[in-house]
PDB file of C-alpha atoms in Angstrom:
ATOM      1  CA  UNK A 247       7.933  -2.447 -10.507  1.00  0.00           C
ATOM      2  CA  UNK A 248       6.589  -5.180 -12.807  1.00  0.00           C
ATOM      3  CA  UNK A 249       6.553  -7.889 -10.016  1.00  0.00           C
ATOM      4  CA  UNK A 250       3.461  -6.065  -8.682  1.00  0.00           C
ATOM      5  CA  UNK A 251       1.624  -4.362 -11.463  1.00  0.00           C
ATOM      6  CA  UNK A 252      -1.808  -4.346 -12.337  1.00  0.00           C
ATOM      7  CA  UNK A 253      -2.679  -4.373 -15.618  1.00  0.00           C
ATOM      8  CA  UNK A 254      -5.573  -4.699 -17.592  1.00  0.00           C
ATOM      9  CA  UNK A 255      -7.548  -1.868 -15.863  1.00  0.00           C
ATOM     10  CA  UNK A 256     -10.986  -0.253 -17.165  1.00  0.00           C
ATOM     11  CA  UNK A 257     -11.633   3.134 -16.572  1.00  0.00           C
ATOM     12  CA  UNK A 258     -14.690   3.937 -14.567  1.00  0.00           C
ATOM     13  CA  UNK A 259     -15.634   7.211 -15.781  1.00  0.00           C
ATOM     14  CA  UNK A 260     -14.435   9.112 -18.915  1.00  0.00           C
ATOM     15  CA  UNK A 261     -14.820  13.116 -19.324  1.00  0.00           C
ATOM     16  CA  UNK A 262     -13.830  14.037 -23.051  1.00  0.00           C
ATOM     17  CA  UNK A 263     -13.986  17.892 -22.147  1.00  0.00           C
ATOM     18  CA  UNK A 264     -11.649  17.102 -19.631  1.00  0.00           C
ATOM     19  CA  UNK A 265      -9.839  14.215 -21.192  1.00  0.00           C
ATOM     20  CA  UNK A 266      -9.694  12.761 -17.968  1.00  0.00           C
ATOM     21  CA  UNK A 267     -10.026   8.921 -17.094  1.00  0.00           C
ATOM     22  CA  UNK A 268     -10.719   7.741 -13.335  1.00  0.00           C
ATOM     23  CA  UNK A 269      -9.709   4.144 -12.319  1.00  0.00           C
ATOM     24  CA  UNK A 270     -11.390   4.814  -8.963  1.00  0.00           C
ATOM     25  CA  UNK A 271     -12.412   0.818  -7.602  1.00  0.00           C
ATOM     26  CA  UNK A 272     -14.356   0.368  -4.616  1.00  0.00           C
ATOM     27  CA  UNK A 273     -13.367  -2.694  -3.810  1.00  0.00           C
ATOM     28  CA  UNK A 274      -9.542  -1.358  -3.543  1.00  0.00           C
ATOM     29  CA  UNK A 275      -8.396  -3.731  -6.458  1.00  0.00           C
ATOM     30  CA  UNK A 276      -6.264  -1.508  -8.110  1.00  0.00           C
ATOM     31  CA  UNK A 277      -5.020  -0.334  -4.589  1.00  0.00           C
ATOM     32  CA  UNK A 278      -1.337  -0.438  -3.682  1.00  0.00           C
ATOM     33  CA  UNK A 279       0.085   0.198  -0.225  1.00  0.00           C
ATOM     34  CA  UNK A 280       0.495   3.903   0.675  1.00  0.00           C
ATOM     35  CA  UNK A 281       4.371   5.332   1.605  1.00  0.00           C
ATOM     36  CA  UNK A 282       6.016   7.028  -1.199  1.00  0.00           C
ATOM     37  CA  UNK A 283       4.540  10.701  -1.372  1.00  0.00           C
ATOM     38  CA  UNK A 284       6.798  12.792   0.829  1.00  0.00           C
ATOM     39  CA  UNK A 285       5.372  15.131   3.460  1.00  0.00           C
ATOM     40  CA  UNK A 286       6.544  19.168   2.732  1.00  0.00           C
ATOM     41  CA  UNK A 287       6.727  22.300   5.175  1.00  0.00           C
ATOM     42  CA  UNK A 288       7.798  25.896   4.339  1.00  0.00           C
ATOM     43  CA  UNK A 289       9.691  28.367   6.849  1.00  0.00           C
ATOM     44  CA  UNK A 290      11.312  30.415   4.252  1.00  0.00           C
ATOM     45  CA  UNK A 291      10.254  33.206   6.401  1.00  0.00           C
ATOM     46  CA  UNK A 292       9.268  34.178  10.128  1.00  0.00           C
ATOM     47  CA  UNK A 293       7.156  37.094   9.153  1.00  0.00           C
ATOM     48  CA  UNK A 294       4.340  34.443   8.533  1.00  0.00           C
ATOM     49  CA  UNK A 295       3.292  30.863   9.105  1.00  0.00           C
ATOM     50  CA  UNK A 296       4.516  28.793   5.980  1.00  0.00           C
ATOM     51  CA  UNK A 297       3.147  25.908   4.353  1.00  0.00           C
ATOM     52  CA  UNK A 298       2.007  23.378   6.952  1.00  0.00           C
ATOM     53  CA  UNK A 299       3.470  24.998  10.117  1.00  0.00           C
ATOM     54  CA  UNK A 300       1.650  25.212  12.679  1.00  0.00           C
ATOM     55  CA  UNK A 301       3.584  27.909  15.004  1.00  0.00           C
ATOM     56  CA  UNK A 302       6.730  29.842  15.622  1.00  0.00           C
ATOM     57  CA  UNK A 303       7.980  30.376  18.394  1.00  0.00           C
ATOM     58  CA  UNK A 304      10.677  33.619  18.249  1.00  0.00           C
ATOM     59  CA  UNK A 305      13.409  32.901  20.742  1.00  0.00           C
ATOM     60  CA  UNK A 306      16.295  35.016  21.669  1.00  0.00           C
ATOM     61  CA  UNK A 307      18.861  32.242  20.883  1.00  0.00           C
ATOM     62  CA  UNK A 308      17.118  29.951  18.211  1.00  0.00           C
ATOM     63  CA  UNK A 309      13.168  29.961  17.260  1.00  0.00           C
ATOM     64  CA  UNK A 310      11.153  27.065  17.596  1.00  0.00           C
ATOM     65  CA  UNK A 311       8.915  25.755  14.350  1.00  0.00           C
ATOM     66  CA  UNK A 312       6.556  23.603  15.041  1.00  0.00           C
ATOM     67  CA  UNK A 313       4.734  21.502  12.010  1.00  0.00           C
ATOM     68  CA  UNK A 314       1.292  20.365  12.187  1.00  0.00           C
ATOM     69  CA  UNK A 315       0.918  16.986  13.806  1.00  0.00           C
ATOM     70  CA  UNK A 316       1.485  14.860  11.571  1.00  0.00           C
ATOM     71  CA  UNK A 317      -0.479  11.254  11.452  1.00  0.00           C
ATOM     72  CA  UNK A 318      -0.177   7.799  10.256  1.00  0.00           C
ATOM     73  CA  UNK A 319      -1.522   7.575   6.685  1.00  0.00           C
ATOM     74  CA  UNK A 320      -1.963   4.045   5.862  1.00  0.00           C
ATOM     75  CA  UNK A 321      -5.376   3.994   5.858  1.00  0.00           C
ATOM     76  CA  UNK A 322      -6.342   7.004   3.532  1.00  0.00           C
ATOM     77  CA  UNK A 323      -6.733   7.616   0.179  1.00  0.00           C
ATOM     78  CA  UNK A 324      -3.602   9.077  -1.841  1.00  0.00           C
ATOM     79  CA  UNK A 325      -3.228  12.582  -1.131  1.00  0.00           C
ATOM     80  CA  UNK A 326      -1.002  14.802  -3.948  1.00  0.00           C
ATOM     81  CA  UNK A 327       0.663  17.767  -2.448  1.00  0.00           C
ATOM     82  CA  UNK A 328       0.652  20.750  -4.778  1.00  0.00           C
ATOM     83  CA  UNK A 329       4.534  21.128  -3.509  1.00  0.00           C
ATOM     84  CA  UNK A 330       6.456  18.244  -4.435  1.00  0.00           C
ATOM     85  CA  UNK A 331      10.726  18.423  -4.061  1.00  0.00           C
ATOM     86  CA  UNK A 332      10.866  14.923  -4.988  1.00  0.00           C
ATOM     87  CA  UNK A 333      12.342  14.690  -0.854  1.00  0.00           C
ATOM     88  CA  UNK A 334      15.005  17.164  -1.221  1.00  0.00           C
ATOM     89  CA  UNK A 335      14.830  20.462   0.543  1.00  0.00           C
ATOM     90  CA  UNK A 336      15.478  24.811  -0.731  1.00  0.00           C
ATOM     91  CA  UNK A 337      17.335  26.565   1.994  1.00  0.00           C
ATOM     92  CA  UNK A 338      15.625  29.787   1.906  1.00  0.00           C
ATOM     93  CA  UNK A 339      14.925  33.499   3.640  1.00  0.00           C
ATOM     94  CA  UNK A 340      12.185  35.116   1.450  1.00  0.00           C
ATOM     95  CA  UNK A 341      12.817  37.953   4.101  1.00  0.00           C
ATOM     96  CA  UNK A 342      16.813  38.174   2.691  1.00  0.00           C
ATOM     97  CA  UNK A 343      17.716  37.319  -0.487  1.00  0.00           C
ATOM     98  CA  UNK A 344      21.030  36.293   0.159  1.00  0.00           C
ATOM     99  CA  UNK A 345      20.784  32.422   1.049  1.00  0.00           C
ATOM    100  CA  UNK A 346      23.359  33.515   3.613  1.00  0.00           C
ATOM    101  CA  UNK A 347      21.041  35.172   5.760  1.00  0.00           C
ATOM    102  CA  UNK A 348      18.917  31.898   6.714  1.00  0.00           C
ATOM    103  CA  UNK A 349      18.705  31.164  10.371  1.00  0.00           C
ATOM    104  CA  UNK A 350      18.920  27.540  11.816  1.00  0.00           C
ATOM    105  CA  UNK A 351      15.560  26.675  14.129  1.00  0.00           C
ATOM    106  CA  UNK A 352      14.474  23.910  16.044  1.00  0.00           C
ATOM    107  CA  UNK A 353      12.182  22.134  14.248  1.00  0.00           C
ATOM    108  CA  UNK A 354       9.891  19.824  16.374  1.00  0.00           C
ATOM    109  CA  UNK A 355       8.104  16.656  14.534  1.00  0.00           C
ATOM    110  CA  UNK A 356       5.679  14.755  15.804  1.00  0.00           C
ATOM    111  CA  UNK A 357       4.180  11.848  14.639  1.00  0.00           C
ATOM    112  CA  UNK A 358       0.775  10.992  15.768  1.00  0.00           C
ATOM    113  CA  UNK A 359      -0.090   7.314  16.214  1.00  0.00           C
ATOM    114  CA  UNK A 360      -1.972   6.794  19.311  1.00  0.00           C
ATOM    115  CA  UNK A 361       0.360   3.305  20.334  1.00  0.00           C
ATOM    116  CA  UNK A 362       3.572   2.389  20.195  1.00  0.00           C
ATOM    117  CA  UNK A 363       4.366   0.756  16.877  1.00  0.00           C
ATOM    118  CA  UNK A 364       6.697  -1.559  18.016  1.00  0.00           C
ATOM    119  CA  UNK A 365       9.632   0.110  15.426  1.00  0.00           C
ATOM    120  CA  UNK A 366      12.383   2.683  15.358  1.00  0.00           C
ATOM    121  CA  UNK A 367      11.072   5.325  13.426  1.00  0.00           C
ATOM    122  CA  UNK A 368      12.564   8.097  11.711  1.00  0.00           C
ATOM    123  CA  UNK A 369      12.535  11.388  10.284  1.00  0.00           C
ATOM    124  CA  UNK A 370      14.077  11.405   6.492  1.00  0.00           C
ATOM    125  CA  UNK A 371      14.666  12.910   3.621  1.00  0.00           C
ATOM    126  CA  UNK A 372      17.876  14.586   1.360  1.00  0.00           C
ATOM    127  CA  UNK A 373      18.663  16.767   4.532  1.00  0.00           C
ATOM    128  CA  UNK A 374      19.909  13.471   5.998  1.00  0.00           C
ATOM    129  CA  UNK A 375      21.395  11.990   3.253  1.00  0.00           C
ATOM    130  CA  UNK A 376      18.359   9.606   2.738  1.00  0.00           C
ATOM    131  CA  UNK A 377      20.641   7.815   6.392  1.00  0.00           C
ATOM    132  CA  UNK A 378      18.366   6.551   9.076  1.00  0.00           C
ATOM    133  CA  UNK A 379      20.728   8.512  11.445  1.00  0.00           C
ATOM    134  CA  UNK A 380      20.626   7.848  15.607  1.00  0.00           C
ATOM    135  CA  UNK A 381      20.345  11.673  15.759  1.00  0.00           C
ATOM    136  CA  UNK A 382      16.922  11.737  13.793  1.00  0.00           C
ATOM    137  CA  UNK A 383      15.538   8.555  15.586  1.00  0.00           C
ATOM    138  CA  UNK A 384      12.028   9.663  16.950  1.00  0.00           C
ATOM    139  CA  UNK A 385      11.225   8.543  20.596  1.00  0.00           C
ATOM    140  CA  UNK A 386       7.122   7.801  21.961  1.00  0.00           C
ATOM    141  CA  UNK A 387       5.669   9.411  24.160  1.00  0.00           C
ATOM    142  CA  UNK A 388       3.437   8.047  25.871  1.00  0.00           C
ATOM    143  CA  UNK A 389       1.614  11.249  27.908  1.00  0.00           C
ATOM    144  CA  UNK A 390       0.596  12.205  24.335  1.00  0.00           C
ATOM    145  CA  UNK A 391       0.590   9.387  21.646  1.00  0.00           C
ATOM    146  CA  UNK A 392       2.740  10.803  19.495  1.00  0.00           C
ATOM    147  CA  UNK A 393       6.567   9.678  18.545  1.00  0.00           C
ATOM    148  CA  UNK A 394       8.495  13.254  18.527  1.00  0.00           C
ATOM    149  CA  UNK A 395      12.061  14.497  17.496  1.00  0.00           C
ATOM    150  CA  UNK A 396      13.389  18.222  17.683  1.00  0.00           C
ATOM    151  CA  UNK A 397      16.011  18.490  14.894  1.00  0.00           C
ATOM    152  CA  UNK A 398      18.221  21.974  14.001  1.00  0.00           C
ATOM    153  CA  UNK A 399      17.427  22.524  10.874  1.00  0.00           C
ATOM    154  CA  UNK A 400      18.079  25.430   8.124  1.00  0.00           C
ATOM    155  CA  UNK A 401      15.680  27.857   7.385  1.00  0.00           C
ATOM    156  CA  UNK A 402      13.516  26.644   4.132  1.00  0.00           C
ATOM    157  CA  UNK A 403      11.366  24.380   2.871  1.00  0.00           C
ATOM    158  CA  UNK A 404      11.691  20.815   3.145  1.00  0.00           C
ATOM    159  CA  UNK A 405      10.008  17.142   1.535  1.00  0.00           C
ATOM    160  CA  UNK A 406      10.193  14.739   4.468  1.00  0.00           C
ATOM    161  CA  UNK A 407       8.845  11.312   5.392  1.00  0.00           C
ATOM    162  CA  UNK A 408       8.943   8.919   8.488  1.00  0.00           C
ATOM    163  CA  UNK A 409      10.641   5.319   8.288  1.00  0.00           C
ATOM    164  CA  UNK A 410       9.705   2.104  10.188  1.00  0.00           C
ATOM    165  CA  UNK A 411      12.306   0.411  10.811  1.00  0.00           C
ATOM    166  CA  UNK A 412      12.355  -3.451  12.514  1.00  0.00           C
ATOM    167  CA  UNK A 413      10.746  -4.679  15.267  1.00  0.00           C
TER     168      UNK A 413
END
């Protein structure tokens, strides 16, 4: 967007060998607000803990996967994820090859943010058509600060991200 670029930026360190340039400013000047990079987990397979899951739980019905907490990231630095699917999602089981064989699971977000934002958030991404659906509306609770949602999901690996929306 041109109605908020910087421009006119000097580079704070240059490495030739590396032809790399850093823009890195202390004072945050060439700063803009976090939210764009998409969060990403992997269960392609139940053999293993994928990317960024934190447990599986095998059930005789449907297993449970269970990300890693996720938390509010406002106040850090960028952080680039070596797997980036642009917020789409692979339905995958690296156990079959067939993309037939992939099992649905409950998949159980949760959001840490210590308070009650004071929004409707929720989870997003391709696998919802980019919607802010009621189904994947994320409710607080308070017993552990977190905002939570169990959605059935495909087995694979997905780019997500949460949404604030209103007041």
């Amino acid at each position: 967007r041109w109605d908020n670029a910087i421009v006119d930026l000097k580079p704070r360190f240059v490495n030739q060998l590396k032809t790399t340039l850093e823009y890195n400013m202390m004072d945050l000047s060439n700063t803009f607000w976090a939210g764009n990079e998409f969060r990403h987990f992997d269960f392609g397979t139940f053999q293993r803990v994928g990317f960024n899951i934190d447990r599986v739980v095998r059930q005789d019905t449907i297993n449970g996967v269970y990300p890693f907490k996720d938390k509010l990231r406002n106040t850090r630095a960028y952080d680039a994820q070596a797997i980036d699917l642009d917020g789409h999602f692979i339905i995958a089981n690296r156990d079959f090859p067939a993309t037939t064989q992939a099992d649905y699971s409950e998949v159980h977000f949760r959001l840490e943010t210590g308070n009650p934002l004071g929004n409707k958030i929720y989870l997003t991404g391709k696998f919802s058509d980019w919607q802010l659906k009621p189904e994947n509306q994320m409710a607080y609770h308070t017993e552990t600060g977190t905002y939570q949602l169990t959605a059935v999901m495909k087995q694979g690996a997905y780019d997500y991200q949460y949404v604030a929306l209103g007041a």
